[in-house]
PDB file of C-alpha atoms in Angstrom:
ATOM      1  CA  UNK J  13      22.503   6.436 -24.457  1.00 44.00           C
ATOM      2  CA  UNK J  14      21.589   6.661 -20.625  1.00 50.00           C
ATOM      3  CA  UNK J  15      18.370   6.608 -19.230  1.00 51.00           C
ATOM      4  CA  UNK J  16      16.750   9.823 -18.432  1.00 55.00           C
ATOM      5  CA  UNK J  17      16.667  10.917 -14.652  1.00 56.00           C
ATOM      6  CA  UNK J  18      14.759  14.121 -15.215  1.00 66.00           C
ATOM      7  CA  UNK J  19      11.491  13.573 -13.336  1.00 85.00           C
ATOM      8  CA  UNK J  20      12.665  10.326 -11.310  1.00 93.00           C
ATOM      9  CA  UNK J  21      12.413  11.021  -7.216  1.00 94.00           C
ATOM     10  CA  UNK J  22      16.203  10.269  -5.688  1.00 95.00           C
ATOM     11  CA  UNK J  23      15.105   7.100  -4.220  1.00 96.00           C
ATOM     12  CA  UNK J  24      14.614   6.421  -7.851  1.00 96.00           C
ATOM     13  CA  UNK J  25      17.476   7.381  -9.171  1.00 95.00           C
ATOM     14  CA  UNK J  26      19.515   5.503  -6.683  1.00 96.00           C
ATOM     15  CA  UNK J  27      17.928   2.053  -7.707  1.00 97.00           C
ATOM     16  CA  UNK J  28      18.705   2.978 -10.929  1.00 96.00           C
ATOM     17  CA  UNK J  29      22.500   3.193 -10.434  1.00 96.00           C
ATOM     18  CA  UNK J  30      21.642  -0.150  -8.332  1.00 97.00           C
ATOM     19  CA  UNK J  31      20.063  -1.978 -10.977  1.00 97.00           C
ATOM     20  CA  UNK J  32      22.875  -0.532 -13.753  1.00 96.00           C
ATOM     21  CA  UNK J  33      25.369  -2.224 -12.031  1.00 96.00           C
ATOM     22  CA  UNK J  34      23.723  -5.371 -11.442  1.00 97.00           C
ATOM     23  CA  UNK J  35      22.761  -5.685 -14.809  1.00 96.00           C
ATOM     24  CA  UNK J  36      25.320  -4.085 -16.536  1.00 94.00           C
ATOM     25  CA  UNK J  37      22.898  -2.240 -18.860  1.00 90.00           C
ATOM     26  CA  UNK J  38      22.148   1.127 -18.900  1.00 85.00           C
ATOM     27  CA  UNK J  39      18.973   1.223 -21.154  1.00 87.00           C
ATOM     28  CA  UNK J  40      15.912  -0.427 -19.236  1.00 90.00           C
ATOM     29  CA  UNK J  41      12.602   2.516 -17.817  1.00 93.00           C
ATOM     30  CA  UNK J  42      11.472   3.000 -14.005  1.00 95.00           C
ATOM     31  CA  UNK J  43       8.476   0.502 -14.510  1.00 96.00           C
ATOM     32  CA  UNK J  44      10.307  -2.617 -15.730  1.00 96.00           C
ATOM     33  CA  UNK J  45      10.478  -6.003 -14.353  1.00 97.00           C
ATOM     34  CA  UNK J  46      13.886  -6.862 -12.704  1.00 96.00           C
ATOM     35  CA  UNK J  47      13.381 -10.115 -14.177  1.00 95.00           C
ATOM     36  CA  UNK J  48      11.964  -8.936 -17.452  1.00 95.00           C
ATOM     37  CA  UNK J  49      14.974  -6.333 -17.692  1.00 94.00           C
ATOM     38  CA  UNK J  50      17.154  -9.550 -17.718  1.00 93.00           C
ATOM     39  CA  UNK J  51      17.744  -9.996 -14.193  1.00 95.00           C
ATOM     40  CA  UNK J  52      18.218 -13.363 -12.190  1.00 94.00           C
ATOM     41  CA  UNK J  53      17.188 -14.384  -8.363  1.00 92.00           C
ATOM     42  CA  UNK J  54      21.200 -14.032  -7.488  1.00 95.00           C
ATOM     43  CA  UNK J  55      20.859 -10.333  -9.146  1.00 96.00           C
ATOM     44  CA  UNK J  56      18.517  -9.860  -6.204  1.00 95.00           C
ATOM     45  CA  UNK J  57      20.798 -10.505  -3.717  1.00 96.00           C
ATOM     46  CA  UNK J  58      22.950  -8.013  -5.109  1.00 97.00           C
ATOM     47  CA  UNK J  59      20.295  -5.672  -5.358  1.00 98.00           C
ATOM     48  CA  UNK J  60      19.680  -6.336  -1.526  1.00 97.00           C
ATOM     49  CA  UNK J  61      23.456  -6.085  -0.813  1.00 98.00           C
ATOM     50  CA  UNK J  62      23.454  -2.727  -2.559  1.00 98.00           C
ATOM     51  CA  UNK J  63      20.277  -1.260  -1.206  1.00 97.00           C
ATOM     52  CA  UNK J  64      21.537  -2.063   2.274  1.00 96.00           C
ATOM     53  CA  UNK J  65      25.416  -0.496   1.354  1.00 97.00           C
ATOM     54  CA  UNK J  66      24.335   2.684  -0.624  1.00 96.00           C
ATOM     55  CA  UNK J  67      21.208   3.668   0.861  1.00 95.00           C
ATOM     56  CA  UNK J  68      21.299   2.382   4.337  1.00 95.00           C
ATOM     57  CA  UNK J  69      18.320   0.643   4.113  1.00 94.00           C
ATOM     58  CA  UNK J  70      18.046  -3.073   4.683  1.00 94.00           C
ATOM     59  CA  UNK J  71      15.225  -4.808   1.880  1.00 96.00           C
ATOM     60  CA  UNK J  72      14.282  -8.290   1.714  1.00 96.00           C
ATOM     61  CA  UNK J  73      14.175 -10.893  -0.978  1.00 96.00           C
ATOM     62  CA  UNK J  74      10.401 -10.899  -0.558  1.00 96.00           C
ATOM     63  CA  UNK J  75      10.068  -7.067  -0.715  1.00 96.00           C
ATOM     64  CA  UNK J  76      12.385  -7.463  -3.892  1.00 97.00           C
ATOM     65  CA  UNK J  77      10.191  -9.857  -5.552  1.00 95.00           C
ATOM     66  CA  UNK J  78       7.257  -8.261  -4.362  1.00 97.00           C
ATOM     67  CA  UNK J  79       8.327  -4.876  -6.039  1.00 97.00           C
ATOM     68  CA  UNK J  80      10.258  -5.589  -9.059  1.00 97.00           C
ATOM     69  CA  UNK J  81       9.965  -2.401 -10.466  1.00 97.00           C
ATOM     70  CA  UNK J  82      12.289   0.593  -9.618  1.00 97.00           C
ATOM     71  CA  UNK J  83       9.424   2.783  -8.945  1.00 97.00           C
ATOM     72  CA  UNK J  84       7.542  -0.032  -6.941  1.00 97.00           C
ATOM     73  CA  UNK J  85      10.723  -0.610  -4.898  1.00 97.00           C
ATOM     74  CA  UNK J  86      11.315   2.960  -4.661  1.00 97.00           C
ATOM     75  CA  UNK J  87       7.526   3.884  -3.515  1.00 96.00           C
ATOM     76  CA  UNK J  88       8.104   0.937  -1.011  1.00 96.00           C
ATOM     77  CA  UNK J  89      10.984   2.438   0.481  1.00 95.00           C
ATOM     78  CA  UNK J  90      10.043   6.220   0.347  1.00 94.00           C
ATOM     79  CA  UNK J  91       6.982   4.758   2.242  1.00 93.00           C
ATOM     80  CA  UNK J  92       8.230   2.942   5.169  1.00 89.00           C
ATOM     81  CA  UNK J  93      11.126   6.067   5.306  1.00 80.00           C
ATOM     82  CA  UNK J  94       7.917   8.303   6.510  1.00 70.00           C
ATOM     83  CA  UNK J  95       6.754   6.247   9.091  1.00 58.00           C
TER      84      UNK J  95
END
């Protein structure tokens, strides 16, 4: 079954779709690990790739591994977007 949305912010919900395709899972919550979740250094890159392609934003490795969560990333990014 898919993941819930209901309650997830859009920034959210995009790094969700992000992190379905990199993974190629559907079932995996807002608050775990990438790398947990099953996901690999090169899944980053795509990740990175993704961010930058679907949500205009550029994100680095470092910010990746520093915010492996969707709702880390996603807080990150919501963040800096207000500044």
């Amino acid at each position: 079954p898919p993941v819930p949305t209901t309650g997830l912010s859009t920034t959210e919900q995009q790094l969700q779709e992000i992190w379905r395709m990199v993974l190629q899972k559907a079932e995996f919550k807002v608050t775990d690990n990438f790398f947990d979740a099953g996901g690999r250094s090169m899944g980053l890159v795509r990740v990175a790739a993704l961010v930058q392609e679907r949500l205009g934003r550029k994100v680095s490795l470092v910010t990746l591994f520093s915010h492996p969560t969707i709702r880390g990333l996603a807080a990150k990014l919501d963040a800096e977007g207000r500044q």
